[in-house]
Short mmCIF file of C-alpha atoms in Angstrom, two decimals:
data_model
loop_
_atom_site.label_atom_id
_atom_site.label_comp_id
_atom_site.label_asym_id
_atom_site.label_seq_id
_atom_site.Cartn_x
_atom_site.Cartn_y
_atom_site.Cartn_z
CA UNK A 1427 3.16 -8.53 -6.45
CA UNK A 1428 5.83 -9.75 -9.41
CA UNK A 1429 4.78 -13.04 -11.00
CA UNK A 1430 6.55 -16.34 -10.45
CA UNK A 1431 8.59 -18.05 -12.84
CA UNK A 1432 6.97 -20.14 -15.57
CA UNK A 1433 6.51 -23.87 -14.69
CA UNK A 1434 5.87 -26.79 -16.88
CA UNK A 1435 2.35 -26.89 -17.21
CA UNK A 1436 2.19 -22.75 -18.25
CA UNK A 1437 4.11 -24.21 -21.66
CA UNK A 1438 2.10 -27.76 -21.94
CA UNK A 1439 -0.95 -26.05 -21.30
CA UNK A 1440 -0.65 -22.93 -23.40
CA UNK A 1441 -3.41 -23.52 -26.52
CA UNK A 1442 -6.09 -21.57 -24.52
CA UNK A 1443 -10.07 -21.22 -26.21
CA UNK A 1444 -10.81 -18.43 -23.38
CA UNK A 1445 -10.54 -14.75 -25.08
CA UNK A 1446 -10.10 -13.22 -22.46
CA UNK A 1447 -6.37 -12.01 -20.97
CA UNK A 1448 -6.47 -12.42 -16.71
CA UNK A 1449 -2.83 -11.77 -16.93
CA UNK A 1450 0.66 -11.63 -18.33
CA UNK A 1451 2.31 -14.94 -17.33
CA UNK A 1452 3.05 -15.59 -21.07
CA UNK A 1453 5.47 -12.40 -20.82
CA UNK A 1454 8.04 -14.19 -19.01
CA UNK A 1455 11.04 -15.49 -20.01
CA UNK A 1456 11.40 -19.34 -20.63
CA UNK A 1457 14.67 -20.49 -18.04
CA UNK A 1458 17.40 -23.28 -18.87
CA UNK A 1459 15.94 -25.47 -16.17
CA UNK A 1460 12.23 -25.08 -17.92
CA UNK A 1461 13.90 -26.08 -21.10
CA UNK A 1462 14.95 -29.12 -19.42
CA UNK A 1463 11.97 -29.81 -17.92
CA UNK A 1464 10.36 -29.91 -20.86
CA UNK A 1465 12.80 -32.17 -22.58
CA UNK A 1466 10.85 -34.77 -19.91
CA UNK A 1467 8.57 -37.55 -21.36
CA UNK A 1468 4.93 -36.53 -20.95
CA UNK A 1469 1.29 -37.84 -22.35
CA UNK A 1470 0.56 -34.50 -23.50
CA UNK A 1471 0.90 -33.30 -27.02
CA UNK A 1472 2.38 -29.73 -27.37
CA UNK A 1473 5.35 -27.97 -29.04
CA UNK A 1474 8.69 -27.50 -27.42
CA UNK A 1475 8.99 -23.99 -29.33
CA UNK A 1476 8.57 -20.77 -27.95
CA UNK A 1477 8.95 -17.63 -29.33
CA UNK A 1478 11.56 -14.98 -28.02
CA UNK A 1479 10.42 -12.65 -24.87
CA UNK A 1480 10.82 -9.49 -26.74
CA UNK A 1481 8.58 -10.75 -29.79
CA UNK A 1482 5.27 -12.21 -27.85
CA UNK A 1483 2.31 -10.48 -28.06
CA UNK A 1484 0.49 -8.43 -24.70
CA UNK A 1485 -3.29 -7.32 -25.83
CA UNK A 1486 -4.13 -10.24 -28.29
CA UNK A 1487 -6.95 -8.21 -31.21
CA UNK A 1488 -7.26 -11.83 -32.65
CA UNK A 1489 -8.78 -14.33 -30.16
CA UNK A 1490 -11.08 -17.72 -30.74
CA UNK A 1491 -14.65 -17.00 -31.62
CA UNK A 1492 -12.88 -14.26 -34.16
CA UNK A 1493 -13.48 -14.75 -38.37
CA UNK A 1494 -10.14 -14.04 -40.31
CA UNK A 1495 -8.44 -14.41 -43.44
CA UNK A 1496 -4.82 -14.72 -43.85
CA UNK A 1497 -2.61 -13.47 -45.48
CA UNK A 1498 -1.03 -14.68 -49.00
CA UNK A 1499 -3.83 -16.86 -49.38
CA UNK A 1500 -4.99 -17.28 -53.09
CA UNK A 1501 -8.39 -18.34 -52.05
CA UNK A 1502 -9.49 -15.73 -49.51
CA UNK A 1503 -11.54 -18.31 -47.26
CA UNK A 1504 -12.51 -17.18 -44.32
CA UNK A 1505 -11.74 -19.41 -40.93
CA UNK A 1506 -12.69 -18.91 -37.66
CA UNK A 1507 -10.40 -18.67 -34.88
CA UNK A 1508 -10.36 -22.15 -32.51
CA UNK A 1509 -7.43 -21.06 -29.92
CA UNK A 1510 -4.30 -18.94 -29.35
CA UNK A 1511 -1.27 -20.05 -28.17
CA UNK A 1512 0.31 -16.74 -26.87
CA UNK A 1513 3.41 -18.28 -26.05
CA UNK A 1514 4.32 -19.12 -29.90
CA UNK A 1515 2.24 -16.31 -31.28
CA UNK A 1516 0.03 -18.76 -32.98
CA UNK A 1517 -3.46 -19.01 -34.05
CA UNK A 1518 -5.44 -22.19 -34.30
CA UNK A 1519 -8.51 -22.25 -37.21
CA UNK A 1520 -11.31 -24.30 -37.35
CA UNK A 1521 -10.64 -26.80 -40.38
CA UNK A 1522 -12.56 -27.45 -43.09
CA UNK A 1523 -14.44 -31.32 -43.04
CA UNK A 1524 -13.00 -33.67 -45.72
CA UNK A 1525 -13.97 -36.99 -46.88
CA UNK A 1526 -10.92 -39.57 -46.36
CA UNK A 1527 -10.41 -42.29 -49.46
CA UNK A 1528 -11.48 -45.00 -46.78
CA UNK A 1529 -15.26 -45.83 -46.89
CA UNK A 1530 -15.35 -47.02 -43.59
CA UNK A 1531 -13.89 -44.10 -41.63
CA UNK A 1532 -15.64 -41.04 -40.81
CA UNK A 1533 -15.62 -37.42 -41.64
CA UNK A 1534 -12.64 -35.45 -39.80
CA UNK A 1535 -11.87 -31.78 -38.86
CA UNK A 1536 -8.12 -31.04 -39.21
CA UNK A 1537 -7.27 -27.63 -37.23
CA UNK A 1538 -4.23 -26.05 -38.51
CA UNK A 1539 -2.45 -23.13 -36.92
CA UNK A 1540 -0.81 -19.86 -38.39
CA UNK A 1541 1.28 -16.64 -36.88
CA UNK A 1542 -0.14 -14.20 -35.32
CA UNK A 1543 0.65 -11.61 -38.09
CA UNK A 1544 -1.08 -13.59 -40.99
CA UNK A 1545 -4.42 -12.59 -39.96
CA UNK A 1546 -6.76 -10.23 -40.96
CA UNK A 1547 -9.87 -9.89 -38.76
CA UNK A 1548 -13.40 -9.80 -40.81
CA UNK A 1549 -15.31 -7.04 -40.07
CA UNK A 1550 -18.37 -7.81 -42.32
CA UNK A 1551 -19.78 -6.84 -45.58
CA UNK A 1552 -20.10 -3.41 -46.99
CA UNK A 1553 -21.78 -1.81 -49.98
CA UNK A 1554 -19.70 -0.29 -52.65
CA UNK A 1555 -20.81 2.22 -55.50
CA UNK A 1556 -21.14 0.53 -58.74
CA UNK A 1557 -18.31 -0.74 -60.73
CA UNK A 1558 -18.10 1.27 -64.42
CA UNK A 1559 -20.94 0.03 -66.75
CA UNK A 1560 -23.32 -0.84 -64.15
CA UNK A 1561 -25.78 0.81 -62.17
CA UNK A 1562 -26.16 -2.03 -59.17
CA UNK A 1563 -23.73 -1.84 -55.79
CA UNK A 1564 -21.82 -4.30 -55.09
CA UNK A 1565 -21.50 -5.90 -51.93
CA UNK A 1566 -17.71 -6.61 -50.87
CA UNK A 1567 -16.41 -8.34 -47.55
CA UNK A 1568 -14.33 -6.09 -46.04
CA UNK A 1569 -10.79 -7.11 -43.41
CA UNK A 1570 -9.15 -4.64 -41.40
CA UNK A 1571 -5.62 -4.10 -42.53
CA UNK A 1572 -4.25 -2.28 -39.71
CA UNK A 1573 -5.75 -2.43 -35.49
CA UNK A 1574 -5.91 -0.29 -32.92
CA UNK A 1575 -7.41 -0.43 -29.63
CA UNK A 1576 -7.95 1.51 -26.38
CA UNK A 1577 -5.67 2.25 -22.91
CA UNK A 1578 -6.67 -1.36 -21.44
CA UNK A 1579 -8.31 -0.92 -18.08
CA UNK A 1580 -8.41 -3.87 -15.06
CA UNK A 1581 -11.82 -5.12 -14.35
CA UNK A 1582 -12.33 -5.96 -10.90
CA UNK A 1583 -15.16 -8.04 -10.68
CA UNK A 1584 -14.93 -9.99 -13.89
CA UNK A 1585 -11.06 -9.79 -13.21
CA UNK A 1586 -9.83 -9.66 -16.42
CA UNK A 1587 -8.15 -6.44 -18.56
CA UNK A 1588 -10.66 -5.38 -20.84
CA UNK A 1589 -10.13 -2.77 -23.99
CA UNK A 1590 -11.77 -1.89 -27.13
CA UNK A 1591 -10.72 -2.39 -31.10
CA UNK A 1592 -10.64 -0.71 -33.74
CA UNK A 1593 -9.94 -1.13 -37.72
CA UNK A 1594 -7.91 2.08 -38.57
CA UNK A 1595 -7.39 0.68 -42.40
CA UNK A 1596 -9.49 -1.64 -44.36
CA UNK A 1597 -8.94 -3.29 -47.33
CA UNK A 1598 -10.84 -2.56 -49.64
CA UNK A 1599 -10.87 0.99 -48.20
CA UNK A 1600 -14.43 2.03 -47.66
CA UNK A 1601 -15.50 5.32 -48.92
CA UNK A 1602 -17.83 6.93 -46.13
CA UNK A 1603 -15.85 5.41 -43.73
CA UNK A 1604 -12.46 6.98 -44.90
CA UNK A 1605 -10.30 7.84 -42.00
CA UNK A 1606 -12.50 7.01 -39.33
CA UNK A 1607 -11.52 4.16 -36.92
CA UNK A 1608 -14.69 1.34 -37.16
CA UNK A 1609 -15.19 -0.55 -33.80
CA UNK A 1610 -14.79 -4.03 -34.35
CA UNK A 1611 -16.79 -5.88 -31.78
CA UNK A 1612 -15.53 -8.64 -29.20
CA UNK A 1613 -16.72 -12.36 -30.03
CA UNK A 1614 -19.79 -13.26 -28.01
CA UNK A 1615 -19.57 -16.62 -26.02
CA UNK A 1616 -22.12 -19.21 -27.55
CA UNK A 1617 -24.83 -19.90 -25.01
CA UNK A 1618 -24.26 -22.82 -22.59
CA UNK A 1619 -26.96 -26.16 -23.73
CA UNK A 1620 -28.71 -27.97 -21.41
CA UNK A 1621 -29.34 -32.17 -22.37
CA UNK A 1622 -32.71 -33.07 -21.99
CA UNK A 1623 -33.45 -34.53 -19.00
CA UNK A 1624 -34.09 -38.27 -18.26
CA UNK A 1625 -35.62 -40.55 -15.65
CA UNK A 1626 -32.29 -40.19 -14.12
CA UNK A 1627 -32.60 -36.53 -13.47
CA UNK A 1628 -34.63 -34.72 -10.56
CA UNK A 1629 -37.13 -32.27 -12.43
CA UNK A 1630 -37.33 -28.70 -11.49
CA UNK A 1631 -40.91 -28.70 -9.95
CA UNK A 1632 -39.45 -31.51 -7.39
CA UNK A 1633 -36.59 -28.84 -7.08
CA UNK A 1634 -38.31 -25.58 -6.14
CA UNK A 1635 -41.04 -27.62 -4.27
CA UNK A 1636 -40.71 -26.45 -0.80
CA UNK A 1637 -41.71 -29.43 1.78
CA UNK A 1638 -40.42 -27.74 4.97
CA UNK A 1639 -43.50 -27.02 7.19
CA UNK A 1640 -42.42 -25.08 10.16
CA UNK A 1641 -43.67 -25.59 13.50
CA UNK A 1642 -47.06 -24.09 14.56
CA UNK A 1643 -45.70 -21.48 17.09
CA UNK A 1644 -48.43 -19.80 19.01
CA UNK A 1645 -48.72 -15.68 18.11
CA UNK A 1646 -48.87 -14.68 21.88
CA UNK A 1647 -46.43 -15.65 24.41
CA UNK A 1648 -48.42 -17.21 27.09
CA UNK A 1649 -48.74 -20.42 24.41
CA UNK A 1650 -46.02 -23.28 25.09
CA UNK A 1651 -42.87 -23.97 22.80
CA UNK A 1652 -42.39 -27.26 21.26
CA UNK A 1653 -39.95 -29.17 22.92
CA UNK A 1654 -36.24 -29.96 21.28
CA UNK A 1655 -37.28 -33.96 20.44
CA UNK A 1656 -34.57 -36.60 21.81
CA UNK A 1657 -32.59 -38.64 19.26
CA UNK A 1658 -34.25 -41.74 19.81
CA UNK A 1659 -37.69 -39.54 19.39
CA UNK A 1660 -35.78 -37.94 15.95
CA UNK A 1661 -34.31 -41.19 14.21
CA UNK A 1662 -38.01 -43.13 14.64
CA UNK A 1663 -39.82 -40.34 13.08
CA UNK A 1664 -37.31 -41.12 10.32
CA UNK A 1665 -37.54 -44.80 10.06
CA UNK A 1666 -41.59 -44.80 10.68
CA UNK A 1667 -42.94 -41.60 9.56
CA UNK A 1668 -46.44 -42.07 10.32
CA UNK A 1669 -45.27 -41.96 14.10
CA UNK A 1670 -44.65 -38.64 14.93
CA UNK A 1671 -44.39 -37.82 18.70
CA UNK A 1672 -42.83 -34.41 18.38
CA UNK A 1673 -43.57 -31.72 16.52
CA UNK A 1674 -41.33 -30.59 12.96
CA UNK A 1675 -38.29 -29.39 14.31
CA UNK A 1676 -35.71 -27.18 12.24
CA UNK A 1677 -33.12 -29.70 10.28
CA UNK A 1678 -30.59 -26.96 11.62
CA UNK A 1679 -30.35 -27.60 14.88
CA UNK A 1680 -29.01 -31.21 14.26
CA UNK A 1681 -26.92 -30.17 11.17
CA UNK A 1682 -25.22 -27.25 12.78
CA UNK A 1683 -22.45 -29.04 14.85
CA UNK A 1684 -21.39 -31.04 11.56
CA UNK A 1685 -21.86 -28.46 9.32
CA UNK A 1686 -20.15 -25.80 11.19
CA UNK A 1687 -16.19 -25.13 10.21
CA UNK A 1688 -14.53 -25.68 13.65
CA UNK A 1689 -11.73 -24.13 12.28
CA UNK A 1690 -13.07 -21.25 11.09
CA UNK A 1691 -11.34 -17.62 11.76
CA UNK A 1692 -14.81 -16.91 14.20
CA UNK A 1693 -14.46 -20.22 16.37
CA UNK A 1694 -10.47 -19.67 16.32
CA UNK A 1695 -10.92 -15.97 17.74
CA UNK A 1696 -13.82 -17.36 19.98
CA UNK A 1697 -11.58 -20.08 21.51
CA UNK A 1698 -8.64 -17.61 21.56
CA UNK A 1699 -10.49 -14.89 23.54
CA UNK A 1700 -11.96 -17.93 26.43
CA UNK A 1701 -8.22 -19.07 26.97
CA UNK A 1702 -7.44 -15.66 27.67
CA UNK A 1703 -10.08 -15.00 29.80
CA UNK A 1704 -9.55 -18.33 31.44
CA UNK A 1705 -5.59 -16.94 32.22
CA UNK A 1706 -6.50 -13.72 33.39
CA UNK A 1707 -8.46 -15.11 35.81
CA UNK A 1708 -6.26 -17.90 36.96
CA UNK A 1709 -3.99 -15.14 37.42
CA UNK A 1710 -6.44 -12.97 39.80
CA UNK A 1711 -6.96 -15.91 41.84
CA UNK A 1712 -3.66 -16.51 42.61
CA UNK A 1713 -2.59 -12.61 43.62
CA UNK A 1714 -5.75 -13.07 45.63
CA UNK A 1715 -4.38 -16.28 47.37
CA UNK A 1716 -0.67 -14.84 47.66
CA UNK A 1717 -2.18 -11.36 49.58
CA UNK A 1718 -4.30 -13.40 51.76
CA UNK A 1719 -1.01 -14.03 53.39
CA UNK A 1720 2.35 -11.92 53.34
CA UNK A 1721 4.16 -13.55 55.96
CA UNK A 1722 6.85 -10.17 55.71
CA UNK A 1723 6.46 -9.43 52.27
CA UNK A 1724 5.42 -6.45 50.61
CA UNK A 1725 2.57 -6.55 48.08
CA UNK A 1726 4.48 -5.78 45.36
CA UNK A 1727 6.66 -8.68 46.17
CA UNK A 1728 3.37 -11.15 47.09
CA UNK A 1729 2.05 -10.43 43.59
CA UNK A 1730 5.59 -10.72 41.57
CA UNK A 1731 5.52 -14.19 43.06
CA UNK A 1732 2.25 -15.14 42.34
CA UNK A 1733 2.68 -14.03 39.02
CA UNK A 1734 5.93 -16.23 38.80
CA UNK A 1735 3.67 -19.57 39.73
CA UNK A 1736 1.00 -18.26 37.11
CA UNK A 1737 3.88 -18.53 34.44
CA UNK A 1738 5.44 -21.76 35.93
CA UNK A 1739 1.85 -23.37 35.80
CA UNK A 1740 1.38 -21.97 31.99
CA UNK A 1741 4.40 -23.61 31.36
CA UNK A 1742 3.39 -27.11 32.68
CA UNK A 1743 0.04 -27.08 30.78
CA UNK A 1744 1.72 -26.10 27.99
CA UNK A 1745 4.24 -29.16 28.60
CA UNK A 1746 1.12 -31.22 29.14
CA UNK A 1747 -0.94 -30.13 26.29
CA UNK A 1748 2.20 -30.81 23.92
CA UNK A 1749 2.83 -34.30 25.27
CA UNK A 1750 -0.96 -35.42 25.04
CA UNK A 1751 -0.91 -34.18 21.21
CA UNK A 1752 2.68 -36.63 20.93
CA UNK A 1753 0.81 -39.13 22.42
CA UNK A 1754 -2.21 -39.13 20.23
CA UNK A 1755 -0.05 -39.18 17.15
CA UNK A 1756 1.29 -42.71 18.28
CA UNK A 1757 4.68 -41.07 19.37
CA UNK A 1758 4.57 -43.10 23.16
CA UNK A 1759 3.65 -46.35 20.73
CA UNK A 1760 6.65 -45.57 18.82
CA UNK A 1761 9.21 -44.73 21.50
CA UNK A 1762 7.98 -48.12 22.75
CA UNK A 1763 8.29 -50.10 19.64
CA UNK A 1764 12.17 -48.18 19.04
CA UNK A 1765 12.65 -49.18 23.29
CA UNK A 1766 11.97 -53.34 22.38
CA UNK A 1767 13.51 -53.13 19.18
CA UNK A 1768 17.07 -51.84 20.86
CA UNK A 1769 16.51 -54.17 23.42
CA UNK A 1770 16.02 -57.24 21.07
CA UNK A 1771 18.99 -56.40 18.82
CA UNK A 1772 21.15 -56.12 22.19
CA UNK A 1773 20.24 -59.58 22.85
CA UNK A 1774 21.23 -60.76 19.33
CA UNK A 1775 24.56 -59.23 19.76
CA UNK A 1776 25.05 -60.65 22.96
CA UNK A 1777 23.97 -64.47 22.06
CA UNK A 1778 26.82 -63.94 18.97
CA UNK A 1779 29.38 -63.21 21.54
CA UNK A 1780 28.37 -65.99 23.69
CA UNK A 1781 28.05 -68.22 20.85
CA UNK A 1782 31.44 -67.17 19.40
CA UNK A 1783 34.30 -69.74 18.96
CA UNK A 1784 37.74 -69.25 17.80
CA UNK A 1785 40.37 -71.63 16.19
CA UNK A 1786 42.96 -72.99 17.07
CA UNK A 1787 45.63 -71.11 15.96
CA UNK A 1788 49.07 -70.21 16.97
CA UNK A 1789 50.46 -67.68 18.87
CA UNK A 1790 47.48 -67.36 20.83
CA UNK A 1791 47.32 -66.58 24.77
CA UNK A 1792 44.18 -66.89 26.61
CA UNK A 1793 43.70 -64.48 29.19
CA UNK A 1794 44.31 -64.38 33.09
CA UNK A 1795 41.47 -62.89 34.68
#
């Protein structure tokens, strides 16, 4: 199945936090009408730009939850990745916290975001033999300087592609692990945190409590079964509990009716498969009726005629059935309304002619009838 076009919201809403790739919308090519579009006034914040087709990215290596360094920075600090934006190529780092000159305002987080090919993924820290002089390792942080990953493969159930990474050149290179490709692991979501609960809040006991007590049914079958309580019987149970008249009933068998979908693909078949029934045998009936009596015809001829009312009658209920619906919509009402409207605006035309006068002018010639 080929993917649609972009639309507006694909470019508005690219900065995405999930790590995951579902699919390859951000592949396709940005139209002259979706650069209009996007010309449009809107309250969200995002950037017009978008890189060329030919230079996005498919399998993202570098995805939030990921620590990185880039590239041509003096200070090697390492940042952890916020978001993506796969449609510019960009990466979005957590910001460090800084202290504005105002007293009274509070400590901000500015996120800044960098290309794609700045970053160098952290892959942890390593021992190193000792530098000249000294007998101690040393213990280096170590960034993959080139990636490779796996054929990705389509997950079904989590539906997503999933693939594996791998650093095929570090810097600095480590020594025992010359050559090799070193698995660089995928970023694990943080666990979800549940608020305390409040007064507000139902707590789990209540939940898991269970308060249904089921009917005392006898074990043999000579014993009676509780009789299917009236409404009236139902409702005052509710509204004065210690009255009970009936035994507990089942809460399905008044919730099923309102629960039910009646226009589920079941109930549609159901009713489907009755109407057909029901036509078959209006049909039998009325070969049945038409052989009763041939008066001269054949059979073959009684039934092709009987068959012929069967349709004409299908026809009329159909006819039926369609005006009933036009009349529950309120289309008699507004045939009606549309019939006294005409009617009234005839009358206003006619009351102008009637009240019409002309001038006396001349040249005129009033009419023999």
């Amino acid at each position: 199945m080929p993917l649609q076009r972009l639309a507006r919201n694909d470019i508005t809403s690219a900065i995405t936090k999930s790590p995951w790739t579902t699919n390859f919308r951000h592949l396709l090519p940005v139209t002259k009408r979706l650069k209009r579009a996007l010309e449009r006034p809107t309250w969200k914040t995002f950037s017009k730009k978008v890189a060329e087709t030919r230079d996005r990215i498919k399998y993202w290596n570098v995805v939030p939850g990921d620590q990185i360094r880039l590239l041509r920075d003096t200070r090697g600090t390492l940042q952890e990745v916020l978001a993506i934006n796969k449609f510019r190529n960009r990466v979005y780092v957590r910001g460090l916290q800084y202290q504005q000159e105002e007293a009274d305002e509070q400590v901000r987080r500015k996120n800044k975001n960098y290309h794609y090919s700045r970053c160098q993924l952290y892959l942890g820290e390593y021992e190193f033999p000792a530098k000249d002089g000294t007998t101690k390792p040393q213990t280096l942080p170590v960034f993959a300087k080139r990636l490779g990953s796996s054929p990705p493969k389509w997950n079904s159930f989590l539906r997503r592609y999933q693939w594996d990474r791998y650093a095929t050149a570090t810097t600095p290179t480590i020594p025992h692990l010359k050559g090799e490709r070193i698995n660089i692991p995928w970023p694990k979501p943080e666990p979800r945190t549940h608020a305390e609960p409040t007064r507000y809040d139902t707590p789990r006991g209540e939940v898991v409590k269970v308060t249904y007590q089921p009917p005392p049914f006898t074990p043999t079958l000579k014993g009676l079964i509780p009789r299917t309580p009236t409404e009236r019987e139902f409702l005052s149970s509710l509204y004065n509990s210690p009255k009970h008249t009936h035994q507990q009933q089942q809460v399905e068998q008044f919730l099923f009716k309102e629960l039910s979908n009646p226009h589920s693909r079941a109930k549609k078949l159901k009713r489907w498969q009755s109407a057909q029934i029901q036509k078959k045998a209006l049909l039998k009936s009325m070969i049945d009726d038409e052989l009763k009596d041939l008066s001269g015809r054949t059979v073959g001829e009684a039934r092709a005629e009987a068959t012929f009312k069967w349709r004409q009658n299908l026809d009329q209920e159909k006819k039926a059935l369609r005006k009933a619906r036009w009349q529950r919509r309120g289309g008699e009402a507004k045939l009606e309304r549309k019939h006294v409207r005409r009617l009234r605006k005839e009358e206003k035309k006619r009351d102008r002619l009637t009240a019409l006068t002309l001038k006396e002018e001349p040249n005129q010639v009033v009419p023999i009838v």
